PDB file of C-alpha atoms in Angstrom:
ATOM      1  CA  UNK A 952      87.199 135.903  91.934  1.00 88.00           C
ATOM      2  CA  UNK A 953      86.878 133.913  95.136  1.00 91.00           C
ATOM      3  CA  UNK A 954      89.539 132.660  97.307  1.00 93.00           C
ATOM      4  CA  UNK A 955      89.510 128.917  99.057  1.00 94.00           C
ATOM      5  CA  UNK A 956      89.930 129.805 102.594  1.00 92.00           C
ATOM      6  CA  UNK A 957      91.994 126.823 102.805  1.00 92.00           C
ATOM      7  CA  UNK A 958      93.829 127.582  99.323  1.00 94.00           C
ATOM      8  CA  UNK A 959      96.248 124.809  98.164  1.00 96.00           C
ATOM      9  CA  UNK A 960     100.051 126.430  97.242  1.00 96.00           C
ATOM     10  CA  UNK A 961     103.289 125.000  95.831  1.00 92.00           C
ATOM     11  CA  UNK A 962     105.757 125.399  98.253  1.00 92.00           C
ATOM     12  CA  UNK A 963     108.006 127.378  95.629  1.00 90.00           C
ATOM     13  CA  UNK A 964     105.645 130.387  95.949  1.00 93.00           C
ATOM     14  CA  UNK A 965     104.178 130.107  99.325  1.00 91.00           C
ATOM     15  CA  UNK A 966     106.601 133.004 101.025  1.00 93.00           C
ATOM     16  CA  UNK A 967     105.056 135.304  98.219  1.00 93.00           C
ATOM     17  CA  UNK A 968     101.446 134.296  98.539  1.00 93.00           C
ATOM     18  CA  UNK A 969      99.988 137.849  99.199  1.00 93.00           C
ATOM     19  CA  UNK A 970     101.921 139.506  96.349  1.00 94.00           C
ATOM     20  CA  UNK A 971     100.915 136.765  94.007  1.00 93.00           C
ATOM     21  CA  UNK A 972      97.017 137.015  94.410  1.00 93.00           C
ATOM     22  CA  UNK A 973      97.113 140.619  94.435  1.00 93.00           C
ATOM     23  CA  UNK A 974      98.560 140.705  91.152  1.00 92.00           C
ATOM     24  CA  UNK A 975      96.566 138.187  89.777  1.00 89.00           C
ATOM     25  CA  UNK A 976      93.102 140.359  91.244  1.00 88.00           C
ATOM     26  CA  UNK A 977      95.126 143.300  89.135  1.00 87.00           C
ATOM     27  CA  UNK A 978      95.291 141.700  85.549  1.00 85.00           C
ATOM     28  CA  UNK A 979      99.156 142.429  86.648  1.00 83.00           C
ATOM     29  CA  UNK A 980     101.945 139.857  84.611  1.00 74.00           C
ATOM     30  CA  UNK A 981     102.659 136.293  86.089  1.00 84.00           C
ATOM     31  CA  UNK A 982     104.209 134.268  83.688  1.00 87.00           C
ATOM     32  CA  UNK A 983     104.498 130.525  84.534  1.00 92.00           C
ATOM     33  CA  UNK A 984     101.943 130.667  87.443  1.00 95.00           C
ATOM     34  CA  UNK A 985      98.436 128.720  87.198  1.00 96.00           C
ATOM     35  CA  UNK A 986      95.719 128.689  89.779  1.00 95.00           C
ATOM     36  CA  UNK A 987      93.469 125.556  89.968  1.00 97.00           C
ATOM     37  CA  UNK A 988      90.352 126.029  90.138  1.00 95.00           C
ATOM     38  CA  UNK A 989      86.258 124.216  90.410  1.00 94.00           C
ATOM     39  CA  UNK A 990      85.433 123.565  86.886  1.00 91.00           C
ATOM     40  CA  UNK A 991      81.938 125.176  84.451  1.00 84.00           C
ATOM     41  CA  UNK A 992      82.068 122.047  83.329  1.00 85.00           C
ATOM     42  CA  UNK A 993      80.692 119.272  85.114  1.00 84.00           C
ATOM     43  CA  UNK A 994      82.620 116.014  84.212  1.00 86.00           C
ATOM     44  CA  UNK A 995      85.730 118.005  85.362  1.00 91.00           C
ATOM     45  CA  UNK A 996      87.180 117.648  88.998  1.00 94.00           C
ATOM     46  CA  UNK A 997      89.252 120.943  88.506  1.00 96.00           C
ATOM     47  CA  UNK A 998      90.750 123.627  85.603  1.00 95.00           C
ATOM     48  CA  UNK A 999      94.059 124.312  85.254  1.00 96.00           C
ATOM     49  CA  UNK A1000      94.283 127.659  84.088  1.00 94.00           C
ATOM     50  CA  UNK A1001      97.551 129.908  83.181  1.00 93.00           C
ATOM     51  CA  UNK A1002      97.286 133.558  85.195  1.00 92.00           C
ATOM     52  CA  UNK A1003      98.251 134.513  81.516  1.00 91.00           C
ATOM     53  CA  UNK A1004      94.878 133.935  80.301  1.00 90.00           C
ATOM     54  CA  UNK A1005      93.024 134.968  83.174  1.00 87.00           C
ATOM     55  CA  UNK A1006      94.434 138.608  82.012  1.00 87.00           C
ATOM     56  CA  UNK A1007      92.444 138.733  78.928  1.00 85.00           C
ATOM     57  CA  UNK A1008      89.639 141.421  79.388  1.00 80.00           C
ATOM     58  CA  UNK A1009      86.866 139.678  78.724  1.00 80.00           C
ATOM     59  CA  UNK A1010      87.770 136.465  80.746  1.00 78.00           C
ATOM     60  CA  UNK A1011      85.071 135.155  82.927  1.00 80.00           C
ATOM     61  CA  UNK A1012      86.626 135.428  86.401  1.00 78.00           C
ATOM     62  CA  UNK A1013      84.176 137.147  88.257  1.00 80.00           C
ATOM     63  CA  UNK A1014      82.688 133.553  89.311  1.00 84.00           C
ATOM     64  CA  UNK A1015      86.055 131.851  89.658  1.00 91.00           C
ATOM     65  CA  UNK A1016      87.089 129.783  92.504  1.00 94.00           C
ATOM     66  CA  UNK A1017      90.174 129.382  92.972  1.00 95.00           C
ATOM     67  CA  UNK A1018      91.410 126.363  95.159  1.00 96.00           C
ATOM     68  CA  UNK A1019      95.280 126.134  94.277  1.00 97.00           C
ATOM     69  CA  UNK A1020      98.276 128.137  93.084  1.00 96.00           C
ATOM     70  CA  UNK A1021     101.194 127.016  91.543  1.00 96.00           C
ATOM     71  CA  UNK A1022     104.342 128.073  89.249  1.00 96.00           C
ATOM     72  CA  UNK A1023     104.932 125.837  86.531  1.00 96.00           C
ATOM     73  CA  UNK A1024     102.066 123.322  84.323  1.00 97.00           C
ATOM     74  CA  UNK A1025     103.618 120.431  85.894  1.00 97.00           C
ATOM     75  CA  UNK A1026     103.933 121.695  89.181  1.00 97.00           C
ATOM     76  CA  UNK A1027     100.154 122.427  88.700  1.00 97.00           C
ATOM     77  CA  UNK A1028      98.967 118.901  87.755  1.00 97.00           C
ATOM     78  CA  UNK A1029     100.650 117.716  90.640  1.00 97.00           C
ATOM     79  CA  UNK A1030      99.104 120.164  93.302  1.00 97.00           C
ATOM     80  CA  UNK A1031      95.751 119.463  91.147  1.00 97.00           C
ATOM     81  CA  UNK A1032      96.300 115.431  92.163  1.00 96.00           C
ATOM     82  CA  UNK A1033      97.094 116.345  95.195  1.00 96.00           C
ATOM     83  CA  UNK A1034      93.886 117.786  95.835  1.00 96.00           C
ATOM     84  CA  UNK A1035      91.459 115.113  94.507  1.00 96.00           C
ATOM     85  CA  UNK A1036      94.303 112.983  96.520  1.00 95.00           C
ATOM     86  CA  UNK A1037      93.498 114.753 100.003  1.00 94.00           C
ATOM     87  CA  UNK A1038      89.864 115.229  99.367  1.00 94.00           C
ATOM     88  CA  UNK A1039      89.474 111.430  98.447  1.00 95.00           C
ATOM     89  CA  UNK A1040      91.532 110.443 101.295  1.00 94.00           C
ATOM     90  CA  UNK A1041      88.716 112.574 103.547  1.00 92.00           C
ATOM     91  CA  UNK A1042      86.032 111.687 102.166  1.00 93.00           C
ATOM     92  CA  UNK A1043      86.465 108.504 100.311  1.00 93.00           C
ATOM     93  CA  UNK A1044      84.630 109.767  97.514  1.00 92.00           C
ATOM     94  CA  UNK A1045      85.438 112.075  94.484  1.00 93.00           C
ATOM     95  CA  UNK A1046      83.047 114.931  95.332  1.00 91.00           C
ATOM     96  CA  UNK A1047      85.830 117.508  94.763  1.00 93.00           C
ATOM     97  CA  UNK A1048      83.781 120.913  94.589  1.00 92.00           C
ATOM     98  CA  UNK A1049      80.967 119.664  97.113  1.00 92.00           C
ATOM     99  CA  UNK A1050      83.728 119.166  99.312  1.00 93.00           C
ATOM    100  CA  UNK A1051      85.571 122.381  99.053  1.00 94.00           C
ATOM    101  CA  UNK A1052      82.254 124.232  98.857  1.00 90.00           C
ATOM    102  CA  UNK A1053      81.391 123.256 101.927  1.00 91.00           C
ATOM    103  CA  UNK A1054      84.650 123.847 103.614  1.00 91.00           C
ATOM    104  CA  UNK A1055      84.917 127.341 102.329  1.00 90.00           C
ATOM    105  CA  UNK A1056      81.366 128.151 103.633  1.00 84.00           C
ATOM    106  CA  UNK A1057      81.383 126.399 106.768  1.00 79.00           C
ATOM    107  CA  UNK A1058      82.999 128.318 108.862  1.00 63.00           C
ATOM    108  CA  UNK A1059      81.262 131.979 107.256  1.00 54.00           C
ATOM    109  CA  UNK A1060      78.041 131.150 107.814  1.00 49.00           C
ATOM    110  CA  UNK A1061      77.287 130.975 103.882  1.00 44.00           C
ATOM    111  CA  UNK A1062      78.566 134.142 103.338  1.00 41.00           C
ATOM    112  CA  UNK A1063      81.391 134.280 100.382  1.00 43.00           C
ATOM    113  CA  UNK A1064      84.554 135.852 100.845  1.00 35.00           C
TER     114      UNK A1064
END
Protein backbone atom coordinates (compact mmCIF):
# COMPACT_ATOMS: atom_id res chain seq x y z
CA UNK A 1 0.00 0.00 0.00
CA UNK A 2 1.36 3.47 -0.67
CA UNK A 3 0.77 6.54 1.23
CA UNK A 4 0.11 10.23 -0.51
CA UNK A 5 2.73 12.23 1.11
CA UNK A 6 0.28 14.91 1.13
CA UNK A 7 -2.70 12.47 2.25
CA UNK A 8 -6.17 14.15 2.37
CA UNK A 9 -8.03 13.46 6.11
CA UNK A 10 -11.45 14.30 7.58
CA UNK A 11 -10.93 16.40 10.31
CA UNK A 12 -12.94 13.86 12.64
CA UNK A 13 -9.95 11.46 12.51
CA UNK A 14 -7.01 13.61 11.93
CA UNK A 15 -5.71 13.54 15.86
CA UNK A 16 -5.64 9.64 15.30
CA UNK A 17 -3.98 9.55 11.92
CA UNK A 18 -0.98 7.27 12.90
CA UNK A 19 -3.13 4.70 14.74
CA UNK A 20 -5.54 4.60 11.89
CA UNK A 21 -3.05 3.66 9.00
CA UNK A 22 -1.28 1.32 11.11
CA UNK A 23 -4.25 -0.64 11.59
CA UNK A 24 -5.37 -0.48 8.28
CA UNK A 25 -1.42 -1.83 7.06
CA UNK A 26 -2.48 -4.70 9.86
CA UNK A 27 -5.80 -6.10 8.30
CA UNK A 28 -6.77 -4.77 12.04
CA UNK A 29 -10.94 -3.74 12.37
CA UNK A 30 -12.10 -0.16 11.27
CA UNK A 31 -15.57 -0.08 10.84
CA UNK A 32 -17.02 3.07 9.16
CA UNK A 33 -13.60 4.32 7.84
CA UNK A 34 -12.85 4.48 3.89
CA UNK A 35 -9.65 5.57 2.28
CA UNK A 36 -9.87 7.16 -1.23
CA UNK A 37 -7.84 6.12 -3.42
CA UNK A 38 -6.36 6.40 -7.64
CA UNK A 39 -8.63 4.14 -9.44
CA UNK A 40 -7.60 0.42 -11.86
CA UNK A 41 -10.00 1.74 -13.76
CA UNK A 42 -9.43 4.45 -16.03
CA UNK A 43 -12.70 6.50 -16.51
CA UNK A 44 -12.60 6.83 -12.66
CA UNK A 45 -11.09 10.00 -10.90
CA UNK A 46 -10.89 8.04 -7.51
CA UNK A 47 -12.34 4.64 -5.45
CA UNK A 48 -14.01 4.84 -2.50
CA UNK A 49 -13.25 1.88 -0.70
CA UNK A 50 -14.51 0.64 2.97
CA UNK A 51 -11.18 -0.43 5.25
CA UNK A 52 -13.72 -3.38 5.74
CA UNK A 53 -13.02 -4.76 2.46
CA UNK A 54 -9.55 -3.93 2.19
CA UNK A 55 -9.29 -6.77 5.10
CA UNK A 56 -10.25 -9.55 2.91
CA UNK A 57 -7.08 -11.76 2.28
CA UNK A 58 -6.91 -11.83 -1.06
CA UNK A 59 -7.63 -8.05 -1.69
CA UNK A 60 -5.35 -6.39 -4.10
CA UNK A 61 -3.69 -3.71 -1.94
CA UNK A 62 -0.25 -4.21 -2.53
CA UNK A 63 -0.53 -1.51 -5.50
CA UNK A 64 -2.95 0.77 -3.69
CA UNK A 65 -2.61 4.41 -3.40
CA UNK A 66 -4.15 5.84 -1.06
CA UNK A 67 -4.83 9.70 -1.28
CA UNK A 68 -7.63 10.29 1.49
CA UNK A 69 -9.05 8.94 4.74
CA UNK A 70 -12.23 9.39 6.10
CA UNK A 71 -14.96 7.94 8.70
CA UNK A 72 -18.23 7.68 7.31
CA UNK A 73 -19.45 7.02 3.13
CA UNK A 74 -20.66 10.45 3.09
CA UNK A 75 -17.96 12.00 4.78
CA UNK A 76 -15.89 10.15 2.07
CA UNK A 77 -17.65 11.50 -1.07
CA UNK A 78 -17.19 14.76 0.25
CA UNK A 79 -13.33 14.59 0.97
CA UNK A 80 -13.34 12.63 -2.57
CA UNK A 81 -14.95 16.16 -4.17
CA UNK A 82 -12.86 17.89 -2.36
CA UNK A 83 -9.98 16.52 -3.97
CA UNK A 84 -10.91 16.69 -7.70
CA UNK A 85 -12.14 20.28 -6.18
CA UNK A 86 -8.46 21.33 -5.06
CA UNK A 87 -6.69 19.59 -7.83
CA UNK A 88 -9.01 21.35 -10.48
CA UNK A 89 -8.67 24.55 -8.76
CA UNK A 90 -4.56 23.95 -9.32
CA UNK A 91 -4.50 22.85 -12.26
CA UNK A 92 -7.58 23.77 -14.11
CA UNK A 93 -7.86 20.48 -15.48
CA UNK A 94 -9.20 17.05 -14.21
CA UNK A 95 -5.92 15.11 -14.33
CA UNK A 96 -6.52 13.76 -10.79
CA UNK A 97 -3.83 10.84 -10.55
CA UNK A 98 -1.23 12.66 -12.94
CA UNK A 99 -1.47 15.28 -10.53
CA UNK A 100 -1.03 13.48 -7.32
CA UNK A 101 1.54 11.22 -8.97
CA UNK A 102 3.61 13.78 -9.53
CA UNK A 103 3.29 15.45 -6.22
CA UNK A 104 4.02 12.31 -4.33
CA UNK A 105 7.22 11.73 -6.43
CA UNK A 106 8.47 15.08 -6.70
CA UNK A 107 9.98 15.72 -3.88
CA UNK A 108 11.65 11.71 -3.56
CA UNK A 109 13.35 11.77 -6.48
CA UNK A 110 10.99 8.93 -8.04
CA UNK A 111 11.52 6.80 -5.36
CA UNK A 112 8.06 5.41 -3.68
CA UNK A 113 7.45 5.55 -0.18
Amino acid sequence: MIWYKHLYVDEDIVHKLKKIKWKICHNAGQLDLYVISLPDVESNLLEIISTVELMQKHYPKGELFVVGLAKGYEKAQKLAAGIVTDIFNKTGKFNVKEYLQAMQYADTGGFRL
